Amino acid sequence: MSTELLIDSAQDGSRIALLQDKSLVELHSDSLENQFKVGDIYLGTVRKIVNGLNAAFIDVGYEKDAFLHYQDLGPNIQSLQKFTKMVRNNNYSNYNLKGFENEPEIDKIGKISSILSKNNQVLVQIVKEPISTKGPRLSCELSLPGRYLVLVPFSDTVNVSKKIRSNDERKRLLRLITSIKPANFGVIIRTVAEGQSVTELDKDLRNLLYKWEEGMKKLMKAKSRDKIIGEMSMASSLVRDLLNESFDAITVEEESTYDQIKSYIRSIAPEKEKIVKLYNGKVKLFESFGIEKQIKSLFGQTVSLPQGGYLIIEHTEALHVIDVNSGNKSNQESDQESTALKTNLVAAKEIARQLRLRDMGGIIVVDFIDMKRAENKKAIYDAVKNELKADRSKHTVLPLSKFGLMQITRQRVRPEVNIVTKEVCPACNGTGKIQASILIADKLEKDLEHLLTMQNIAKVQIGLHPYLHAYFTVGLISRQVKWFFKYFKWIKLIKDSSLPVTEYRFEDESGEEIELTVKSETE
């Protein structure tokens, strides 16, 4: 499977499209306005402790205070607070935590008021961006993600991704990282670390330690609300998380972004540097690659499926609902069960794609076409699980219920991608109502009479919808001919399909529009 990344630039940021086999699977917006990204670490100030929620509200500079629950403090919050205080008071300059004595871990069930109090300064990391009316969601269990490893300060454990199945490889990685990691730092070994050499892993670990130390130097003189460690751009983080052997092209429209991406890839995978290309076409990047067309067809309420079926996707405050319909497929299979199974299998693939594409989170309920056989229901369940393996967001899929419904939960850390694909009707301007068509002809004739008799226009031609054109020109003694006998002037009628059926335009012989002048009643 080929994987491509397209980065389209605009004044307010950039759009990033992830393609697999030329098909759009993820669409991200890296807006300049979005200052609070998942992974950013801030120096926040406690504004309020709410004992009823066992949580605190933290000021990190967003218009609404961010939310920090007791469960998100992490077991080593007291070590973090002690270290933060020492750095802030210039009592500790060994930022790599060498010789630092950790404090005891806090209870899993406790009160946040025993740990934090109003006006405390605390290092916090954004784990969920502001969504709707809510501020950011925070954690004090800090982590710094790299390409192969995730660095966890104030911890000593080494964990290996569950997706690495080989016991020998798990043992190798565990032994290797345990031998090179510094004290007071925990490490999570990511799936992509499988098969990597000690040189690559050590390089990644050193980069993360350098990033931590630079952030702590900044912490020493930082003010409340300051960003201490910033996550890299959306484009770079996607490259970091997804870059593998199947990644065969990264096309960038803006030169500065091109230089940034190329420099980053040179530092993590020099052999892949040649896949980064600067786009110089005259047409916009997304237009050239057909992405705009895919966006228009994939973000609507109705999404077509290959071979004739379609999905209806509805979004509510509480959950998302997806309805699977067979469309005209019912004539292609020998029986109803076969039709349902085939359509549901095609829908399973598209549903997994839609979850990633729209970044839908929370509860998703899918109403598949009813099937009788248990083995067919299991086939749909297995298909959805298999298709969602490529999804990097945490998710849970439940088997089909007796009503044919599937429930999916998916972690949401950013606002859902919602692109309006409907266009305002030019005839009604979105109201759903137009002037009665039977009155249009009368109105046009009144305006024409005003132009010829009151404004004394010598030559007039009229641009109008083909439907109106036919109405005025049909028959031997058409309305157009009657105008000639009435005004002794031939009125030229021009078809213009761009005009709504309820609109028309008067022009002079050179094609310039003629404005109607309306006299006031007092004249």
mmCIF file of C-alpha atoms in Angstrom, residues 122-423:
data_model
loop_
_atom_site.group_PDB
_atom_site.id
_atom_site.type_symbol
_atom_site.label_atom_id
_atom_site.label_comp_id
_atom_site.label_asym_id
_atom_site.label_seq_id
_atom_site.Cartn_x
_atom_site.Cartn_y
_atom_site.Cartn_z
ATOM 1 C CA VAL A 122 2.078 23.331 37.969
ATOM 2 C CA LEU A 123 3.532 21.827 34.799
ATOM 3 C CA VAL A 124 0.686 20.414 32.699
ATOM 4 C CA GLN A 125 0.416 18.727 29.309
ATOM 5 C CA ILE A 126 -2.529 19.094 26.927
ATOM 6 C CA VAL A 127 -4.146 15.718 26.240
ATOM 7 C CA LYS A 128 -7.315 17.034 24.578
ATOM 8 C CA GLU A 129 -7.627 20.238 22.591
ATOM 9 C CA PRO A 130 -10.468 22.729 23.250
ATOM 10 C CA ILE A 131 -13.659 21.231 21.809
ATOM 11 C CA SER A 132 -16.942 23.135 21.424
ATOM 12 C CA THR A 133 -17.490 25.166 24.620
ATOM 13 C CA LYS A 134 -14.956 23.226 26.701
ATOM 14 C CA GLY A 135 -11.410 24.275 27.466
ATOM 15 C CA PRO A 136 -8.394 21.967 27.060
ATOM 16 C CA ARG A 137 -8.101 18.719 29.060
ATOM 17 C CA LEU A 138 -4.816 18.392 30.967
ATOM 18 C CA SER A 139 -2.536 15.794 32.528
ATOM 19 C CA CYS A 140 0.448 16.064 34.843
ATOM 20 C CA GLU A 141 1.808 12.707 33.687
ATOM 21 C CA LEU A 142 4.208 14.264 31.196
ATOM 22 C CA SER A 143 5.464 12.380 28.131
ATOM 23 C CA LEU A 144 7.610 13.365 25.146
ATOM 24 C CA PRO A 145 6.975 11.300 21.999
ATOM 25 C CA GLY A 146 9.760 10.515 19.562
ATOM 26 C CA ARG A 147 9.854 8.377 16.456
ATOM 27 C CA TYR A 148 10.625 5.084 18.221
ATOM 28 C CA LEU A 149 10.316 5.951 21.925
ATOM 29 C CA VAL A 150 8.219 7.978 24.338
ATOM 30 C CA LEU A 151 10.114 9.553 27.237
ATOM 31 C CA VAL A 152 8.329 9.679 30.612
ATOM 32 C CA PRO A 153 10.080 11.821 33.282
ATOM 33 C CA PHE A 154 9.982 10.811 36.976
ATOM 34 C CA SER A 155 9.371 7.160 36.140
ATOM 35 C CA ASP A 156 11.719 4.168 35.931
ATOM 36 C CA THR A 157 9.609 1.654 34.038
ATOM 37 C CA VAL A 158 10.187 0.465 30.471
ATOM 38 C CA ASN A 159 7.127 -0.723 28.557
ATOM 39 C CA VAL A 160 6.911 -2.290 25.113
ATOM 40 C CA SER A 161 4.019 -1.759 22.699
ATOM 41 C CA LYS A 162 1.546 -4.653 22.791
ATOM 42 C CA LYS A 163 1.490 -4.626 18.991
ATOM 43 C CA ILE A 164 5.027 -6.061 18.962
ATOM 44 C CA ARG A 165 4.130 -9.774 19.066
ATOM 45 C CA SER A 166 7.538 -11.490 18.991
ATOM 46 C CA ASN A 167 8.718 -12.430 22.499
ATOM 47 C CA ASP A 168 12.355 -12.403 21.398
ATOM 48 C CA GLU A 169 12.018 -8.896 19.962
ATOM 49 C CA ARG A 170 10.218 -7.654 23.081
ATOM 50 C CA LYS A 171 13.008 -9.009 25.281
ATOM 51 C CA ARG A 172 15.695 -7.499 23.018
ATOM 52 C CA LEU A 173 14.114 -4.043 23.089
ATOM 53 C CA LEU A 174 13.456 -4.188 26.827
ATOM 54 C CA ARG A 175 17.052 -5.191 27.580
ATOM 55 C CA LEU A 176 18.451 -2.609 25.159
ATOM 56 C CA ILE A 177 16.463 0.401 26.429
ATOM 57 C CA THR A 178 16.950 -0.543 30.085
ATOM 58 C CA SER A 179 20.714 -0.461 29.536
ATOM 59 C CA ILE A 180 20.840 2.980 27.841
ATOM 60 C CA LYS A 181 18.105 5.012 29.524
ATOM 61 C CA PRO A 182 19.093 7.476 32.297
ATOM 62 C CA ALA A 183 17.782 7.170 35.843
ATOM 63 C CA ASN A 184 14.436 8.781 36.757
ATOM 64 C CA PHE A 185 13.188 8.484 33.182
ATOM 65 C CA GLY A 186 10.714 5.882 32.019
ATOM 66 C CA VAL A 187 10.410 4.837 28.364
ATOM 67 C CA ILE A 188 7.570 3.480 26.256
ATOM 68 C CA ILE A 189 8.845 1.576 23.216
ATOM 69 C CA ARG A 190 6.620 2.266 20.205
ATOM 70 C CA THR A 191 5.545 -0.308 17.613
ATOM 71 C CA VAL A 192 7.798 1.171 14.899
ATOM 72 C CA ALA A 193 10.860 0.403 17.067
ATOM 73 C CA GLU A 194 10.542 -3.267 16.102
ATOM 74 C CA GLY A 195 13.728 -4.389 14.349
ATOM 75 C CA GLN A 196 15.549 -1.068 14.836
ATOM 76 C CA SER A 197 19.246 -0.965 15.707
ATOM 77 C CA VAL A 198 20.652 0.289 19.000
ATOM 78 C CA THR A 199 22.125 3.286 17.138
ATOM 79 C CA GLU A 200 18.712 4.482 15.930
ATOM 80 C CA LEU A 201 17.070 3.966 19.313
ATOM 81 C CA ASP A 202 19.883 5.709 21.183
ATOM 82 C CA LYS A 203 19.728 8.655 18.751
ATOM 83 C CA ASP A 204 15.981 9.002 19.333
ATOM 84 C CA LEU A 205 16.441 8.828 23.111
ATOM 85 C CA ARG A 206 19.151 11.510 23.045
ATOM 86 C CA ASN A 207 16.917 13.813 20.987
ATOM 87 C CA LEU A 208 14.106 13.447 23.545
ATOM 88 C CA LEU A 209 16.463 14.096 26.477
ATOM 89 C CA TYR A 210 17.773 17.218 24.732
ATOM 90 C CA LYS A 211 14.193 18.411 24.182
ATOM 91 C CA TRP A 212 13.422 17.880 27.891
ATOM 92 C CA GLU A 213 16.556 19.717 29.062
ATOM 93 C CA GLU A 214 15.884 22.702 26.768
ATOM 94 C CA GLY A 215 12.342 22.906 28.133
ATOM 95 C CA MET A 216 13.564 22.851 31.734
ATOM 96 C CA LYS A 217 16.015 25.671 30.997
ATOM 97 C CA LYS A 218 13.059 27.666 29.743
ATOM 98 C CA LEU A 219 11.036 26.753 32.851
ATOM 99 C CA MET A 220 13.577 28.463 35.096
ATOM 100 C CA LYS A 221 12.620 31.942 33.822
ATOM 101 C CA ALA A 222 9.123 31.186 32.551
ATOM 102 C CA LYS A 223 5.994 33.077 33.542
ATOM 103 C CA SER A 224 2.596 31.578 34.160
ATOM 104 C CA ARG A 225 0.837 30.562 30.902
ATOM 105 C CA ASP A 226 4.163 30.163 29.060
ATOM 106 C CA LYS A 227 4.607 27.170 26.770
ATOM 107 C CA ILE A 228 7.570 25.192 28.107
ATOM 108 C CA ILE A 229 7.786 22.408 25.533
ATOM 109 C CA GLY A 230 5.856 22.658 22.262
ATOM 110 C CA GLU A 231 4.746 19.742 20.142
ATOM 111 C CA MET A 232 6.041 19.939 16.575
ATOM 112 C CA SER A 233 3.774 20.989 13.696
ATOM 113 C CA MET A 234 0.940 18.698 12.637
ATOM 114 C CA ALA A 235 2.771 17.800 9.418
ATOM 115 C CA SER A 236 6.007 16.865 11.228
ATOM 116 C CA SER A 237 4.167 14.849 13.885
ATOM 117 C CA LEU A 238 2.334 12.895 11.159
ATOM 118 C CA VAL A 239 5.651 12.180 9.458
ATOM 119 C CA ARG A 240 7.118 11.087 12.803
ATOM 120 C CA ASP A 241 4.236 8.716 13.559
ATOM 121 C CA LEU A 242 3.612 7.319 10.081
ATOM 122 C CA LEU A 243 6.939 7.307 8.225
ATOM 123 C CA ASN A 244 7.689 3.745 7.117
ATOM 124 C CA GLU A 245 8.684 1.745 4.051
ATOM 125 C CA SER A 246 5.308 2.310 2.340
ATOM 126 C CA PHE A 247 5.648 6.121 2.617
ATOM 127 C CA ASP A 248 6.658 7.057 -0.906
ATOM 128 C CA ALA A 249 5.883 10.776 -1.346
ATOM 129 C CA ILE A 250 5.514 13.968 0.662
ATOM 130 C CA THR A 251 4.443 16.885 -1.523
ATOM 131 C CA VAL A 252 4.578 20.384 -0.015
ATOM 132 C CA GLU A 253 3.269 23.627 -1.502
ATOM 133 C CA GLU A 254 5.106 26.195 0.658
ATOM 134 C CA GLU A 255 8.890 26.450 0.593
ATOM 135 C CA SER A 256 9.381 27.112 4.324
ATOM 136 C CA THR A 257 7.301 24.033 5.216
ATOM 137 C CA TYR A 258 9.239 22.048 2.610
ATOM 138 C CA ASP A 259 12.551 23.021 4.236
ATOM 139 C CA GLN A 260 11.202 22.171 7.708
ATOM 140 C CA ILE A 261 9.912 18.726 6.677
ATOM 141 C CA LYS A 262 13.064 17.912 4.713
ATOM 142 C CA SER A 263 15.287 18.936 7.623
ATOM 143 C CA TYR A 264 13.256 16.812 10.040
ATOM 144 C CA ILE A 265 13.358 13.717 7.806
ATOM 145 C CA ARG A 266 17.091 14.220 7.293
ATOM 146 C CA SER A 267 17.527 14.007 11.062
ATOM 147 C CA ILE A 268 15.379 10.880 11.604
ATOM 148 C CA ALA A 269 15.621 8.938 8.326
ATOM 149 C CA PRO A 270 18.169 10.369 5.849
ATOM 150 C CA GLU A 271 17.441 7.630 3.319
ATOM 151 C CA LYS A 272 13.877 8.960 2.980
ATOM 152 C CA GLU A 273 14.871 12.590 2.318
ATOM 153 C CA LYS A 274 14.399 12.228 -1.448
ATOM 154 C CA ILE A 275 10.653 11.532 -1.091
ATOM 155 C CA VAL A 276 10.008 15.176 -0.054
ATOM 156 C CA LYS A 277 9.038 17.265 -3.077
ATOM 157 C CA LEU A 278 8.214 20.948 -3.524
ATOM 158 C CA TYR A 279 5.103 21.508 -5.635
ATOM 159 C CA ASN A 280 5.440 24.224 -8.284
ATOM 160 C CA GLY A 281 2.256 23.752 -10.323
ATOM 161 C CA LYS A 282 0.021 26.645 -11.356
ATOM 162 C CA VAL A 283 -3.115 24.954 -10.007
ATOM 163 C CA LYS A 284 -3.490 24.641 -6.212
ATOM 164 C CA LEU A 285 -2.014 21.416 -4.826
ATOM 165 C CA PHE A 286 -5.305 19.919 -3.588
ATOM 166 C CA GLU A 287 -7.009 20.727 -6.890
ATOM 167 C CA SER A 288 -4.178 19.159 -8.886
ATOM 168 C CA PHE A 289 -4.335 15.876 -6.936
ATOM 169 C CA GLY A 290 -8.146 15.729 -6.918
ATOM 170 C CA ILE A 291 -8.374 16.189 -3.137
ATOM 171 C CA GLU A 292 -10.969 18.982 -3.272
ATOM 172 C CA LYS A 293 -13.289 16.706 -5.238
ATOM 173 C CA GLN A 294 -12.784 13.875 -2.730
ATOM 174 C CA ILE A 295 -13.512 16.247 0.168
ATOM 175 C CA LYS A 296 -16.781 17.380 -1.432
ATOM 176 C CA SER A 297 -17.892 13.795 -2.002
ATOM 177 C CA LEU A 298 -16.783 12.359 1.348
ATOM 178 C CA PHE A 299 -17.950 14.933 3.909
ATOM 179 C CA GLY A 300 -21.622 15.110 3.006
ATOM 180 C CA GLN A 301 -24.498 13.580 4.929
ATOM 181 C CA THR A 302 -24.760 10.867 2.261
ATOM 182 C CA VAL A 303 -21.621 8.943 1.259
ATOM 183 C CA SER A 304 -21.758 6.637 -1.754
ATOM 184 C CA LEU A 305 -20.274 3.146 -1.572
ATOM 185 C CA PRO A 306 -18.654 1.250 -4.435
ATOM 186 C CA GLN A 307 -21.113 -1.028 -6.282
ATOM 187 C CA GLY A 308 -24.209 0.962 -5.383
ATOM 188 C CA GLY A 309 -24.797 1.193 -1.623
ATOM 189 C CA TYR A 310 -24.563 4.332 0.492
ATOM 190 C CA LEU A 311 -24.159 5.585 4.078
ATOM 191 C CA ILE A 312 -26.220 8.206 5.890
ATOM 192 C CA ILE A 313 -24.151 9.924 8.591
ATOM 193 C CA GLU A 314 -25.859 11.993 11.283
ATOM 194 C CA HIS A 315 -24.104 13.884 14.096
ATOM 195 C CA THR A 316 -25.814 14.679 17.403
ATOM 196 C CA GLU A 317 -24.568 16.156 20.666
ATOM 197 C CA ALA A 318 -24.481 12.728 22.343
ATOM 198 C CA LEU A 319 -23.328 10.391 19.556
ATOM 199 C CA HIS A 320 -22.851 9.770 15.848
ATOM 200 C CA VAL A 321 -25.221 7.543 13.880
ATOM 201 C CA ILE A 322 -24.342 5.782 10.614
ATOM 202 C CA ASP A 323 -27.044 4.028 8.608
ATOM 203 C CA VAL A 324 -26.055 1.504 5.924
ATOM 204 C CA ASN A 325 -28.313 1.208 2.853
ATOM 205 C CA SER A 326 -28.075 -1.222 -0.051
ATOM 206 C CA GLY A 327 -29.238 1.187 -2.769
ATOM 207 C CA ASN A 328 -29.603 -0.602 -6.099
ATOM 208 C CA LYS A 329 -27.509 -3.633 -5.071
ATOM 209 C CA SER A 330 -30.615 -5.668 -4.265
ATOM 210 C CA ASN A 331 -30.823 -6.861 -7.888
ATOM 211 C CA GLN A 332 -27.230 -8.090 -8.033
ATOM 212 C CA GLU A 333 -27.318 -10.971 -5.514
ATOM 213 C CA SER A 334 -29.268 -14.206 -5.439
ATOM 214 C CA ASP A 335 -30.909 -13.626 -2.044
ATOM 215 C CA GLN A 336 -31.420 -10.942 0.586
ATOM 216 C CA GLU A 337 -28.822 -12.351 3.030
ATOM 217 C CA SER A 338 -26.084 -12.288 0.360
ATOM 218 C CA THR A 339 -27.009 -8.727 -0.581
ATOM 219 C CA ALA A 340 -26.882 -7.607 3.064
ATOM 220 C CA LEU A 341 -23.539 -9.311 3.721
ATOM 221 C CA LYS A 342 -21.839 -7.946 0.615
ATOM 222 C CA THR A 343 -23.096 -4.390 1.213
ATOM 223 C CA ASN A 344 -22.168 -4.514 4.916
ATOM 224 C CA LEU A 345 -18.621 -5.684 4.132
ATOM 225 C CA VAL A 346 -18.117 -2.798 1.693
ATOM 226 C CA ALA A 347 -19.665 -0.411 4.252
ATOM 227 C CA ALA A 348 -17.323 -1.656 7.017
ATOM 228 C CA LYS A 349 -14.302 -0.486 5.029
ATOM 229 C CA GLU A 350 -15.820 2.923 4.281
ATOM 230 C CA ILE A 351 -16.993 3.413 7.892
ATOM 231 C CA ALA A 352 -13.447 2.836 9.202
ATOM 232 C CA ARG A 353 -12.212 5.387 6.675
ATOM 233 C CA GLN A 354 -14.907 7.912 7.640
ATOM 234 C CA LEU A 355 -14.023 7.658 11.355
ATOM 235 C CA ARG A 356 -10.424 8.597 10.579
ATOM 236 C CA LEU A 357 -11.308 11.153 7.937
ATOM 237 C CA ARG A 358 -13.810 13.105 10.060
ATOM 238 C CA ASP A 359 -11.936 12.270 13.296
ATOM 239 C CA MET A 360 -15.248 11.233 14.838
ATOM 240 C CA GLY A 361 -15.046 10.576 18.565
ATOM 241 C CA GLY A 362 -17.207 9.452 21.462
ATOM 242 C CA ILE A 363 -19.953 6.921 20.749
ATOM 243 C CA ILE A 364 -20.657 5.833 17.176
ATOM 244 C CA VAL A 365 -23.699 3.632 16.462
ATOM 245 C CA VAL A 366 -23.797 1.832 13.111
ATOM 246 C CA ASP A 367 -27.069 0.423 11.794
ATOM 247 C CA PHE A 368 -25.981 -2.332 9.409
ATOM 248 C CA ILE A 369 -28.456 -4.045 7.087
ATOM 249 C CA ASP A 370 -30.174 -6.864 9.006
ATOM 250 C CA MET A 371 -28.657 -10.335 8.638
ATOM 251 C CA LYS A 372 -29.954 -13.636 10.040
ATOM 252 C CA ARG A 373 -26.869 -15.850 10.159
ATOM 253 C CA ALA A 374 -24.507 -15.633 13.134
ATOM 254 C CA GLU A 375 -21.433 -16.288 10.954
ATOM 255 C CA ASN A 376 -22.290 -13.294 8.761
ATOM 256 C CA LYS A 377 -22.656 -11.033 11.809
ATOM 257 C CA LYS A 378 -19.254 -12.200 13.052
ATOM 258 C CA ALA A 379 -17.764 -11.560 9.601
ATOM 259 C CA ILE A 380 -18.907 -7.917 9.796
ATOM 260 C CA TYR A 381 -17.539 -7.538 13.340
ATOM 261 C CA ASP A 382 -14.156 -8.984 12.272
ATOM 262 C CA ALA A 383 -14.103 -6.764 9.164
ATOM 263 C CA VAL A 384 -14.636 -3.554 11.165
ATOM 264 C CA LYS A 385 -11.976 -4.531 13.718
ATOM 265 C CA ASN A 386 -9.518 -5.371 10.956
ATOM 266 C CA GLU A 387 -10.149 -2.102 9.064
ATOM 267 C CA LEU A 388 -9.673 -0.068 12.269
ATOM 268 C CA LYS A 389 -6.213 -1.541 12.927
ATOM 269 C CA ALA A 390 -4.700 1.337 10.956
ATOM 270 C CA ASP A 391 -6.493 3.890 13.178
ATOM 271 C CA ARG A 392 -4.049 5.481 15.634
ATOM 272 C CA SER A 393 -6.820 6.682 17.981
ATOM 273 C CA LYS A 394 -7.839 4.371 20.816
ATOM 274 C CA HIS A 395 -11.086 2.615 20.000
ATOM 275 C CA THR A 396 -13.361 -0.229 21.093
ATOM 276 C CA VAL A 397 -15.692 -2.199 18.827
ATOM 277 C CA LEU A 398 -18.593 -4.297 20.141
ATOM 278 C CA PRO A 399 -20.237 -7.175 18.202
ATOM 279 C CA LEU A 400 -23.552 -6.613 16.452
ATOM 280 C CA SER A 401 -26.531 -6.550 18.797
ATOM 281 C CA LYS A 402 -29.713 -8.532 18.170
ATOM 282 C CA PHE A 403 -31.095 -5.407 16.469
ATOM 283 C CA GLY A 404 -28.193 -5.306 13.988
ATOM 284 C CA LEU A 405 -26.526 -2.315 15.677
ATOM 285 C CA MET A 406 -22.783 -2.006 16.240
ATOM 286 C CA GLN A 407 -21.409 0.262 18.950
ATOM 287 C CA ILE A 408 -17.973 1.828 18.593
ATOM 288 C CA THR A 409 -16.191 4.161 20.995
ATOM 289 C CA ARG A 410 -13.295 6.218 19.701
ATOM 290 C CA GLN A 411 -11.016 8.596 21.558
ATOM 291 C CA ARG A 412 -11.309 12.217 20.519
ATOM 292 C CA VAL A 413 -8.492 14.630 21.373
ATOM 293 C CA ARG A 414 -9.213 17.302 18.748
ATOM 294 C CA PRO A 415 -12.352 18.959 17.381
ATOM 295 C CA GLU A 416 -14.076 16.848 14.763
ATOM 296 C CA VAL A 417 -13.292 17.672 11.140
ATOM 297 C CA ASN A 418 -16.545 19.097 9.817
ATOM 298 C CA ILE A 419 -16.624 20.468 6.287
ATOM 299 C CA VAL A 420 -19.852 21.913 4.935
ATOM 300 C CA THR A 421 -20.348 20.464 1.465
ATOM 301 C CA LYS A 422 -23.813 21.887 0.843
ATOM 302 C CA GLU A 423 -24.056 25.040 -1.248
#
